[in-house]
Amino acid sequence: MKKKLYELAHSRAGDKGNTLMLSLIPYNEKDYPMICEKVTVEKVKKHLKNIVEGDIVRYEVPNISALQFVCHQALLGGVTTSLGMDTHGKSLSYALLEMEIEV
Amino acid sequence: MIRIGSGAGFSGDRLEPAVLLAEKGDLDYLVLECLAERTIALAQKRKSQNPLLGYDPLLEKRMELLLPIICKNKTRIITNMGAANPIGAAEKIVEIAQRLGISIKVAAVTGDDVLKYIHSDDRILETNEPISSVQHVISANAYLGVEAVLPALETGADVIITGRIADPSLFLAPMIHHFGWSVDDVGLLARGTIIGHLLECGGQLAGGYFADPGKKDIPNFAELGFPFAEVESDGSAVISKIEGTGGLINLATTKEQLLYEVMNPYEYITPDVIADFTSVYIREISPNRVEIRGGRGKKKPDTLKVSVGYQAGFIGEGEISYAGSNALGRAKLAGEVIYERLKEEVQDLRIDYIGVSSVHRTTYGQSLPYEVRLRVAGRAAVLEEAVKVGEEVEALYTNGPAGGGGARKYTNEVVGIVSTLIPRNKIDVQITIRESMKNEEKIV
């Protein structure tokens, strides 16, 4: 069965210059190993292909059962110079949560 | 144990939660973090126009509300609201205190302004190009650490007002000052930094920027309280908020905040320590009380990060709405028309259909709204060219597709930010004291 990440986890976006960070935190800590297995860098890169131009690095934070995706060249130059609507990229956490995984 | 409250998470933050926190939090310290990446460059510009200004625009409002309370409760304020002019800010605070009949001692911390040390061949961290690749540098401020705040705390000042200080250092400094921690104990510094990082965004730790109805519900959201930490001498802490305030502090809200804006959770670099955020344990001990334990660190870097602000031209914007049948078709025709009319003159023209594709440039599915707002944005080197973007959008009234309404136009001056590094030994921190006395003391 396919499920949106939105149903399984929550996320907050942060920004530093042109770099976007997206946390991914399962509501149920028991889902953490499954999220680690299914939400790979390759899948996130494909899902955000229209948004993130640079590399994506994934960090595992097992003590709090969470993942952090650090996405480079993702904010059209960054908050001060971007022509975009959401110059911080703060709403992009919900773009990640649109991703579907097989559970 | 000391109690440290977080009364502001950014320059424009709400005022009431800090008042409540100062009144009822039994705080030793109230920290107000009000300086975003580009705020100081804008403040430098205001100071260049008027040397008395350049501090936070809300300084007066916040201090008028808080000074009477912190004097009564013996709470010390630590804030970076000095921005580009900490001494000017200290003088303004004294002026307010005198008007309110309050006796107060204010310490201004300066030394973060390093513009004179920046060379055109210094490297930009983000691009590895020389500083000379950005035009018209207007400011350069180094992120100072606890070593800049500690001497100010030692003066006994009631209010410590700084310019650019790393956000967690504003919280770590009072812990070191109170507990007598060694500035070489990387474990304690890391633990204090983690607590500071959790607190630095004010309401965000208490359920602000978290709510999603039906999925992540936050009780009494309109009256969101701000957080405070009860910090122990071993660097562990319990985080909570004032009883009766709205919001929520639990495992989920704390986890989101721990990872917020973190580039590498294994190595979070501050001027004080390189903290490992993955070595932290978070535990909910009772409703709205979360315990933070553990945390390792490595020795601080030899260099400090510097934010360099530069003049990056102007952005012009225009918006207009279309509604009803074929709203999107007419909005798209308007967008194409604007593109044809401006493509020769304006660089980086961006055309958005608000309600369709403006936020993520993609929709992850189908979307056919009843109304669509066209937004056009373009960059230009001079103001006159940027203004044309809004003018062309407004001209759609008589020169565009059918039924466009509600045109608006804007222009903004753009301050760009890049980063570079500076050796620590270039920094010269100075503490400047300003004091007020009660009227009766003055007469004596």
Coordinates of C-alpha atoms in Angstrom, one line a residue:
Chain A
M1 CA 0.0 0.0 0.0
K2 CA 1.2 3.5 -0.9
K3 CA 1.2 6.1 1.8
K4 CA 2.2 9.8 1.7
L5 CA 5.0 10.7 4.1
Y6 CA 2.4 13.3 5.4
E7 CA 0.5 10.5 7.1
L8 CA 3.6 9.0 8.8
A9 CA 5.9 11.9 9.7
H10 CA 6.3 15.6 10.2
S11 CA 8.9 18.0 8.9
R12 CA 10.2 21.6 9.4
A13 CA 12.3 23.4 6.8
G14 CA 15.2 25.7 7.6
D15 CA 17.5 27.8 5.4
K16 CA 21.1 29.0 5.4
G17 CA 21.9 31.0 2.3
N18 CA 21.1 28.9 -0.7
T19 CA 20.9 25.7 1.3
L20 CA 17.6 24.1 2.5
M21 CA 17.3 21.7 5.4
L22 CA 14.4 19.4 5.8
S23 CA 13.8 17.3 8.9
L24 CA 11.7 14.2 8.7
I25 CA 10.4 12.9 12.0
P26 CA 8.1 9.9 12.2
Y27 CA 5.1 10.4 14.5
N28 CA 5.7 6.8 15.8
E29 CA 9.4 6.1 16.6
K30 CA 8.9 2.5 15.6
D31 CA 8.6 3.7 12.0
Y32 CA 12.1 5.2 12.0
P33 CA 13.9 2.1 10.6
M34 CA 11.3 1.8 7.8
I35 CA 11.6 5.6 7.0
C36 CA 15.4 5.2 6.9
E37 CA 15.1 2.4 4.5
K38 CA 12.4 3.9 2.2
V39 CA 13.3 7.6 2.1
T40 CA 16.7 7.5 0.5
V41 CA 18.7 10.4 -0.9
E42 CA 18.0 9.1 -4.5
K43 CA 14.2 9.1 -3.9
V44 CA 14.2 12.6 -2.3
K45 CA 16.4 13.9 -5.1
K46 CA 13.9 12.6 -7.7
H47 CA 10.9 13.9 -5.8
L48 CA 12.4 17.4 -5.4
K49 CA 13.9 17.5 -8.9
N50 CA 12.2 20.7 -9.9
I51 CA 13.3 22.5 -6.7
V52 CA 16.7 21.2 -5.6
E53 CA 19.5 21.8 -8.1
G54 CA 22.5 20.7 -6.0
D55 CA 23.5 17.7 -3.9
I56 CA 21.4 16.3 -1.1
V57 CA 23.0 14.9 2.0
R58 CA 21.1 12.7 4.5
Y59 CA 21.9 12.6 8.2
E60 CA 20.5 9.9 10.5
V61 CA 19.8 11.0 14.1
P62 CA 18.8 7.8 15.8
N63 CA 18.7 9.2 19.4
I64 CA 15.6 11.2 18.4
S65 CA 14.5 8.9 15.6
A66 CA 14.7 11.5 12.9
L67 CA 16.4 12.2 9.5
Q68 CA 17.8 15.5 8.2
F69 CA 18.1 16.2 4.5
V70 CA 20.5 19.0 3.6
C71 CA 19.7 20.2 0.1
H72 CA 22.2 22.5 -1.7
Q73 CA 21.3 25.1 -4.3
A74 CA 17.7 24.8 -3.5
L75 CA 16.5 28.4 -2.8
L76 CA 17.0 30.4 -6.0
G77 CA 20.1 32.1 -4.5
G78 CA 18.7 32.4 -1.0
V79 CA 16.4 34.6 1.0
T80 CA 17.8 38.0 0.2
T81 CA 18.1 37.8 -3.5
S82 CA 15.5 35.2 -4.7
L83 CA 12.7 36.3 -6.9
G84 CA 10.5 33.5 -5.6
M85 CA 7.4 33.8 -3.5
D86 CA 8.6 31.8 -0.5
T87 CA 12.2 33.1 -0.4
H88 CA 13.2 31.2 2.7
G89 CA 11.8 27.9 1.3
K90 CA 9.9 27.5 4.6
S91 CA 6.9 25.8 2.9
L92 CA 9.1 23.1 1.3
S93 CA 8.7 20.8 4.3
Y94 CA 5.3 20.1 2.8
A95 CA 6.7 19.4 -0.6
L96 CA 8.8 16.6 1.0
L97 CA 5.7 15.2 2.8
E98 CA 3.9 14.9 -0.5
M99 CA 6.3 12.0 -1.3
E100 CA 4.7 8.5 -1.4
I101 CA 6.3 5.4 -0.1
E102 CA 5.3 1.7 -0.2
V103 CA 4.4 0.5 3.3
Chain B
M1 CA 19.9 25.8 38.8
I2 CA 19.2 28.9 36.7
R3 CA 16.1 29.8 34.7
I4 CA 16.6 31.3 31.2
G5 CA 13.6 32.5 29.2
S6 CA 13.4 33.1 25.5
G7 CA 11.4 36.3 24.8
A8 CA 11.9 36.8 21.1
G9 CA 12.8 34.6 18.2
F10 CA 13.2 37.3 15.6
S11 CA 13.1 41.1 15.2
G12 CA 9.4 41.3 14.4
D13 CA 8.3 38.8 17.1
R14 CA 5.2 39.3 19.3
L15 CA 5.7 41.4 22.4
E16 CA 3.1 40.0 24.9
P17 CA 4.7 36.5 25.4
A18 CA 8.0 38.1 26.6
V19 CA 6.1 40.3 29.1
L20 CA 4.2 37.3 30.5
L21 CA 7.5 35.3 30.7
A22 CA 9.3 38.2 32.5
E23 CA 6.3 38.6 34.9
K24 CA 5.6 35.0 35.8
G25 CA 8.7 33.0 34.8
D26 CA 10.8 33.7 37.9
L27 CA 13.6 34.1 35.5
D28 CA 17.3 34.8 36.1
Y29 CA 17.9 35.8 32.5
L30 CA 15.6 36.8 29.6
V31 CA 17.2 36.5 26.2
L32 CA 15.8 38.3 23.2
E33 CA 17.2 37.1 19.9
C34 CA 16.3 39.7 17.2
L35 CA 19.0 39.6 14.6
A36 CA 18.6 37.6 11.3
E37 CA 21.3 37.2 8.7
R38 CA 20.5 40.3 6.6
T39 CA 19.0 42.4 9.4
I40 CA 22.4 43.8 10.4
A41 CA 23.2 45.0 6.9
L42 CA 19.9 46.9 6.7
A43 CA 20.7 48.3 10.2
Q44 CA 24.1 49.5 8.9
K45 CA 22.3 51.4 6.2
R46 CA 20.0 53.0 8.6
K47 CA 23.0 54.0 10.8
S48 CA 24.8 55.5 7.8
Q49 CA 21.8 57.7 7.2
N50 CA 21.4 58.6 10.9
P51 CA 24.3 57.8 13.3
L52 CA 21.9 57.7 16.3
L53 CA 20.0 54.7 14.7
G54 CA 21.0 51.3 13.5
Y55 CA 19.6 49.3 16.4
D56 CA 16.5 47.2 16.3
P57 CA 13.3 49.1 15.3
L58 CA 11.3 47.5 18.1
L59 CA 13.9 48.3 20.8
E60 CA 11.9 51.1 22.4
K61 CA 8.6 49.2 22.5
R62 CA 10.2 46.1 24.0
M63 CA 12.2 48.0 26.6
E64 CA 9.3 50.2 27.7
L65 CA 7.3 47.0 28.4
L66 CA 10.1 44.9 29.9
L67 CA 12.3 47.3 32.0
P68 CA 9.8 47.9 34.8
I69 CA 9.3 44.1 35.2
I70 CA 12.9 43.0 35.0
C71 CA 13.9 45.6 37.5
K72 CA 11.2 44.4 40.0
N73 CA 12.1 40.7 39.4
K74 CA 15.9 41.1 39.3
T75 CA 16.0 39.5 35.9
R76 CA 18.9 40.4 33.5
I77 CA 18.2 40.9 29.8
I78 CA 20.7 39.7 27.2
T79 CA 19.8 40.8 23.6
N80 CA 21.4 41.4 20.2
M81 CA 19.0 44.2 19.5
G82 CA 22.0 46.5 19.3
A83 CA 22.4 45.4 15.7
A84 CA 24.7 47.9 14.0
N85 CA 24.7 50.3 17.0
P86 CA 24.9 48.7 20.4
I87 CA 26.1 51.9 22.1
G88 CA 23.3 53.9 20.6
A89 CA 20.9 51.2 21.8
A90 CA 22.3 51.4 25.3
E91 CA 21.9 55.1 25.4
K92 CA 18.3 54.7 24.2
I93 CA 17.6 52.2 26.9
V94 CA 19.0 54.5 29.6
E95 CA 16.8 57.3 28.2
I96 CA 13.7 55.1 28.5
A97 CA 14.7 54.0 32.0
Q98 CA 15.1 57.7 33.1
R99 CA 11.7 58.5 31.6
L100 CA 10.2 55.6 33.6
G101 CA 12.1 56.5 36.8
I102 CA 14.1 53.3 36.8
S103 CA 17.7 52.9 37.8
I104 CA 19.5 50.7 35.4
K105 CA 23.0 49.7 34.2
V106 CA 23.4 48.8 30.6
A107 CA 26.5 47.1 29.0
A108 CA 27.0 47.5 25.2
V109 CA 29.2 44.9 23.5
T110 CA 31.0 46.0 20.3
G111 CA 33.7 44.5 18.2
D112 CA 31.7 42.4 15.7
D113 CA 31.9 45.1 13.0
V114 CA 35.0 43.8 11.0
L115 CA 34.4 45.7 7.8
K116 CA 37.9 47.2 8.0
Y117 CA 39.5 43.8 8.1
I118 CA 37.8 42.4 5.0
H119 CA 39.9 42.3 1.9
S120 CA 38.8 42.0 -1.7
D121 CA 40.7 38.7 -2.1
D122 CA 39.1 37.0 1.0
R123 CA 37.2 33.9 -0.1
I124 CA 33.4 33.7 -0.1
L125 CA 32.4 30.5 1.8
E126 CA 29.4 29.7 -0.4
T127 CA 31.1 30.1 -3.8
N128 CA 34.8 30.0 -3.1
E129 CA 35.1 33.2 -5.2
P130 CA 36.8 36.4 -3.9
I131 CA 34.8 39.1 -2.1
S132 CA 35.6 41.3 -5.0
S133 CA 33.1 39.2 -7.1
V134 CA 30.2 41.0 -5.2
Q135 CA 29.7 44.7 -5.8
H136 CA 29.4 47.4 -3.2
V137 CA 30.0 45.7 0.2
I138 CA 28.1 47.6 2.8
S139 CA 28.7 45.7 6.0
A140 CA 30.8 42.9 7.5
N141 CA 29.9 41.5 11.0
A142 CA 31.6 38.6 12.7
Y143 CA 29.6 36.1 14.8
L144 CA 31.1 36.6 18.2
G145 CA 30.8 33.9 21.0
V146 CA 30.5 33.8 24.7
E147 CA 33.9 35.5 25.2
A148 CA 32.3 38.7 24.1
V149 CA 29.3 38.4 26.4
L150 CA 31.0 37.2 29.6
P151 CA 32.9 40.4 30.3
A152 CA 29.6 42.3 30.0
L153 CA 27.9 39.9 32.4
E154 CA 30.8 40.5 34.9
T155 CA 30.1 44.2 35.0
G156 CA 26.8 43.4 36.8
A157 CA 24.8 45.2 34.1
D158 CA 21.0 44.7 34.1
V159 CA 20.8 44.7 30.3
I160 CA 23.5 43.4 28.0
I161 CA 23.1 44.7 24.5
T162 CA 25.1 43.3 21.6
G163 CA 25.5 43.3 17.8
R164 CA 26.2 40.1 16.0
I165 CA 26.6 37.2 18.4
A166 CA 25.9 33.6 17.5
D167 CA 22.4 32.9 18.7
P168 CA 23.1 30.0 21.1
S169 CA 26.0 32.0 22.7
L170 CA 23.4 34.5 24.0
F171 CA 22.1 31.6 26.1
L172 CA 25.3 29.8 26.8
A173 CA 27.1 32.9 28.3
P174 CA 24.8 33.2 31.4
M175 CA 25.2 29.4 32.0
I176 CA 29.0 29.8 32.0
H177 CA 28.8 33.0 34.1
H178 CA 26.5 31.5 36.7
F179 CA 28.0 28.0 37.0
G180 CA 31.6 29.0 36.5
W181 CA 32.1 26.5 33.7
S182 CA 35.5 26.4 32.0
V183 CA 35.4 27.8 28.5
D184 CA 37.5 24.7 27.6
D185 CA 35.0 22.1 28.8
V186 CA 33.7 21.1 25.4
G187 CA 31.0 18.8 26.9
L188 CA 29.4 21.5 29.0
L189 CA 29.7 24.0 26.2
A190 CA 28.0 21.6 23.8
R191 CA 25.1 20.9 26.2
G192 CA 24.6 24.6 26.8
T193 CA 24.7 25.3 23.1
I194 CA 22.0 22.7 22.5
I195 CA 19.8 24.3 25.1
G196 CA 20.5 27.7 23.5
H197 CA 19.7 26.4 20.0
L198 CA 16.4 25.0 21.2
L199 CA 15.4 28.3 22.9
E200 CA 16.7 30.7 20.3
C201 CA 13.5 30.8 18.1
G202 CA 11.2 31.7 21.0
G203 CA 7.6 30.5 20.3
Q204 CA 8.8 27.8 17.9
L205 CA 9.8 25.5 20.7
A206 CA 6.4 25.9 22.3
G207 CA 4.4 24.8 19.3
G208 CA 4.7 27.9 17.1
Y209 CA 5.3 27.1 13.4
F210 CA 4.2 23.5 14.2
A211 CA 0.4 23.4 14.1
D212 CA -1.4 21.5 11.4
P213 CA -5.1 21.0 12.3
G214 CA -6.2 17.5 12.7
K215 CA -2.6 16.2 12.4
K216 CA -0.6 18.4 14.8
D217 CA -3.0 20.2 17.0
I218 CA -1.9 23.0 19.4
P219 CA -4.1 23.9 22.3
N220 CA -5.0 27.6 22.9
F221 CA -2.8 28.5 19.9
A222 CA -3.7 32.3 19.8
E223 CA -2.2 32.7 23.3
L224 CA 1.1 30.8 22.5
G225 CA 3.5 31.0 25.4
F226 CA 7.3 31.3 25.0
P227 CA 9.7 28.8 26.5
F228 CA 12.1 28.8 29.4
A229 CA 14.8 26.4 30.5
E230 CA 15.7 25.3 34.0
V231 CA 19.4 24.6 33.5
E232 CA 21.4 22.5 35.9
S233 CA 25.2 22.8 36.6
D234 CA 25.8 19.6 34.6
G235 CA 24.3 21.1 31.4
S236 CA 21.1 19.2 31.5
A237 CA 17.8 21.1 31.4
V238 CA 14.1 21.0 31.7
I239 CA 12.2 23.1 29.2
S240 CA 8.7 24.3 29.9
K241 CA 6.5 27.4 29.6
I242 CA 4.3 29.5 31.9
E243 CA 1.3 27.6 33.2
G244 CA -1.9 28.7 31.6
T245 CA -0.4 29.9 28.3
G246 CA -1.2 28.3 25.0
G247 CA 1.1 26.1 23.0
L248 CA 2.6 22.7 23.5
I249 CA 6.1 21.5 24.5
N250 CA 6.5 17.8 23.8
L251 CA 8.8 15.3 22.1
A252 CA 7.6 16.3 18.6
T253 CA 7.9 20.1 19.0
T254 CA 11.3 19.7 20.6
K255 CA 12.6 17.3 17.9
E256 CA 11.5 19.7 15.1
Q257 CA 13.3 22.6 16.8
L258 CA 16.5 20.6 17.5
L259 CA 17.0 20.0 13.7
Y260 CA 15.8 23.5 12.6
E261 CA 18.4 25.2 10.4
V262 CA 21.0 22.6 11.2
M263 CA 23.5 22.0 8.3
N264 CA 25.2 19.0 10.0
P265 CA 23.7 17.6 13.2
Y266 CA 27.0 15.8 13.9
E267 CA 29.0 19.1 13.8
Y268 CA 27.0 22.2 14.6
I269 CA 29.7 24.9 14.5
T270 CA 29.4 28.0 16.8
P271 CA 32.2 30.4 18.0
D272 CA 32.3 28.5 21.3
V273 CA 32.2 24.8 20.4
I274 CA 31.5 22.2 17.7
A275 CA 28.4 20.5 19.1
D276 CA 27.1 17.0 18.3
F277 CA 23.3 17.3 18.2
T278 CA 23.0 13.5 17.6
S279 CA 24.3 12.7 21.1
V280 CA 21.3 14.4 22.8
Y281 CA 18.4 12.6 24.6
I282 CA 15.0 14.2 24.8
R283 CA 12.4 12.9 27.3
E284 CA 8.9 14.1 28.1
I285 CA 8.6 14.1 31.9
S286 CA 5.2 15.5 32.3
P287 CA 2.8 17.6 30.1
N288 CA 4.7 20.6 28.7
R289 CA 7.9 19.6 30.5
V290 CA 10.7 18.1 28.4
E291 CA 14.1 17.0 29.7
I292 CA 17.2 17.6 27.6
R293 CA 20.2 15.4 28.5
G294 CA 23.6 14.5 27.1
G295 CA 25.5 16.1 24.2
R296 CA 29.1 16.0 23.2
G297 CA 31.4 18.6 21.7
K298 CA 34.7 19.3 20.0
K299 CA 37.0 22.3 20.3
K300 CA 35.9 25.6 18.8
P301 CA 37.3 26.6 15.4
D302 CA 40.2 29.1 15.1
T303 CA 38.2 31.3 12.8
L304 CA 34.9 33.1 13.1
K305 CA 32.2 33.3 10.4
V306 CA 31.5 36.8 9.0
S307 CA 28.3 37.9 7.3
V308 CA 29.1 40.3 4.5
G309 CA 26.2 42.5 3.2
Y310 CA 26.3 43.9 -0.2
Q311 CA 24.2 46.1 -2.4
A312 CA 22.4 43.7 -4.9
G313 CA 20.2 46.1 -6.9
F314 CA 16.5 46.2 -6.8
I315 CA 13.5 43.8 -7.2
G316 CA 10.3 45.1 -8.9
E317 CA 7.1 43.2 -8.5
G318 CA 3.5 43.5 -9.8
E319 CA 0.4 41.4 -9.2
I320 CA -3.1 41.2 -10.7
S321 CA -6.0 38.8 -10.3
Y322 CA -8.2 36.8 -12.7
A323 CA -11.3 34.9 -11.7
G324 CA -14.1 32.7 -13.1
S325 CA -14.1 30.6 -16.2
N326 CA -10.6 30.2 -17.8
A327 CA -9.0 32.3 -15.1
L328 CA -5.8 30.4 -15.5
G329 CA -5.8 30.8 -19.3
R330 CA -6.2 34.6 -19.0
A331 CA -3.6 34.8 -16.3
K332 CA -1.1 32.8 -18.5
L333 CA -1.8 35.1 -21.4
A334 CA -1.1 38.1 -19.2
G335 CA 2.1 36.5 -18.1
E336 CA 3.2 35.9 -21.7
V337 CA 2.4 39.5 -22.6
I338 CA 4.4 40.8 -19.7
Y339 CA 7.3 38.6 -20.6
E340 CA 7.3 39.9 -24.2
R341 CA 7.1 43.5 -23.0
L342 CA 9.9 43.2 -20.4
K343 CA 12.3 40.5 -21.6
E344 CA 14.8 43.0 -23.2
E345 CA 15.0 45.3 -20.2
V346 CA 14.7 43.2 -17.0
Q347 CA 17.0 40.4 -15.9
D348 CA 15.8 37.2 -14.3
L349 CA 12.1 37.8 -14.9
R350 CA 9.9 35.4 -12.9
I351 CA 6.3 34.8 -13.6
D352 CA 4.1 33.1 -11.0
Y353 CA 0.5 31.9 -11.0
I354 CA -0.5 32.2 -7.4
G355 CA -2.8 29.4 -6.4
V356 CA -1.3 27.2 -9.1
S357 CA 2.5 27.1 -9.2
S358 CA 4.0 30.1 -7.5
V359 CA 5.4 28.5 -4.3
H360 CA 7.2 25.3 -5.4
R361 CA 7.1 25.9 -9.3
T362 CA 5.3 22.5 -9.4
T363 CA 2.0 21.2 -8.1
Y364 CA 2.5 17.5 -7.4
G365 CA -0.8 16.9 -9.2
Q366 CA -3.7 18.7 -10.9
S367 CA -4.9 22.1 -10.0
L368 CA -7.6 24.3 -11.5
P369 CA -8.6 27.1 -9.2
Y370 CA -11.6 29.5 -9.5
E371 CA -9.2 32.4 -9.1
V372 CA -5.6 33.0 -10.1
R373 CA -3.3 35.8 -9.1
L374 CA -0.5 36.6 -11.6
R375 CA 2.7 37.7 -10.0
V376 CA 5.7 39.0 -11.9
A377 CA 9.1 39.7 -10.3
G378 CA 12.3 41.0 -11.9
R379 CA 15.7 42.2 -10.9
A380 CA 17.3 45.4 -12.0
A381 CA 20.5 47.3 -11.2
V382 CA 18.8 50.6 -10.7
L383 CA 15.4 51.5 -9.2
E384 CA 14.0 53.1 -12.3
E385 CA 14.2 49.8 -14.2
A386 CA 12.8 47.8 -11.3
V387 CA 9.8 50.1 -11.2
K388 CA 8.9 49.1 -14.8
V389 CA 7.9 45.6 -13.7
G390 CA 5.0 46.9 -11.6
E391 CA 4.1 49.5 -14.2
E392 CA 3.7 46.9 -16.9
V393 CA 1.5 44.7 -14.7
E394 CA -0.7 47.7 -13.8
A395 CA -1.0 48.5 -17.5
L396 CA -2.7 45.2 -18.0
Y397 CA -5.9 47.1 -17.0
T398 CA -6.2 48.5 -20.5
N399 CA -3.6 46.5 -22.4
G400 CA -4.1 42.9 -21.1
P401 CA -6.5 40.0 -21.1
A402 CA -10.1 40.3 -20.0
G403 CA -11.2 40.8 -16.4
G404 CA -8.0 41.4 -14.6
G405 CA -8.4 43.2 -11.3
G406 CA -6.7 44.4 -8.1
A407 CA -3.3 45.3 -9.5
R408 CA -0.6 46.1 -7.0
K409 CA 3.1 47.1 -7.5
Y410 CA 6.1 47.1 -5.3
T411 CA 9.9 47.7 -5.4
N412 CA 12.5 46.6 -2.9
E413 CA 16.1 47.4 -2.5
V414 CA 18.0 44.1 -2.2
V415 CA 20.8 43.5 0.3
G416 CA 22.7 40.3 -0.5
I417 CA 24.6 38.3 2.1
V418 CA 27.7 36.1 1.6
S419 CA 29.9 34.6 4.3
T420 CA 33.6 34.6 4.9
L421 CA 36.0 33.7 7.8
I422 CA 38.2 35.8 10.0
P423 CA 40.9 34.8 12.4
R424 CA 39.8 35.1 16.1
N425 CA 42.8 37.2 17.0
K426 CA 41.6 40.1 14.8
I427 CA 38.6 40.6 17.1
D428 CA 38.7 43.4 19.7
V429 CA 35.7 43.3 22.0
Q430 CA 34.8 46.4 23.9
I431 CA 32.3 46.9 26.7
T432 CA 30.7 50.3 27.1
I433 CA 28.6 51.1 30.2
R434 CA 25.7 53.5 30.3
E435 CA 23.7 54.0 33.5
S436 CA 20.5 55.7 34.7
M437 CA 19.5 56.6 38.2
K438 CA 16.2 57.2 39.8
N439 CA 15.1 60.8 40.1
E440 CA 15.5 60.9 43.9
E441 CA 19.0 59.5 43.7
K442 CA 19.9 62.1 41.2
I443 CA 18.8 64.9 43.6
V444 CA 20.9 63.4 46.4

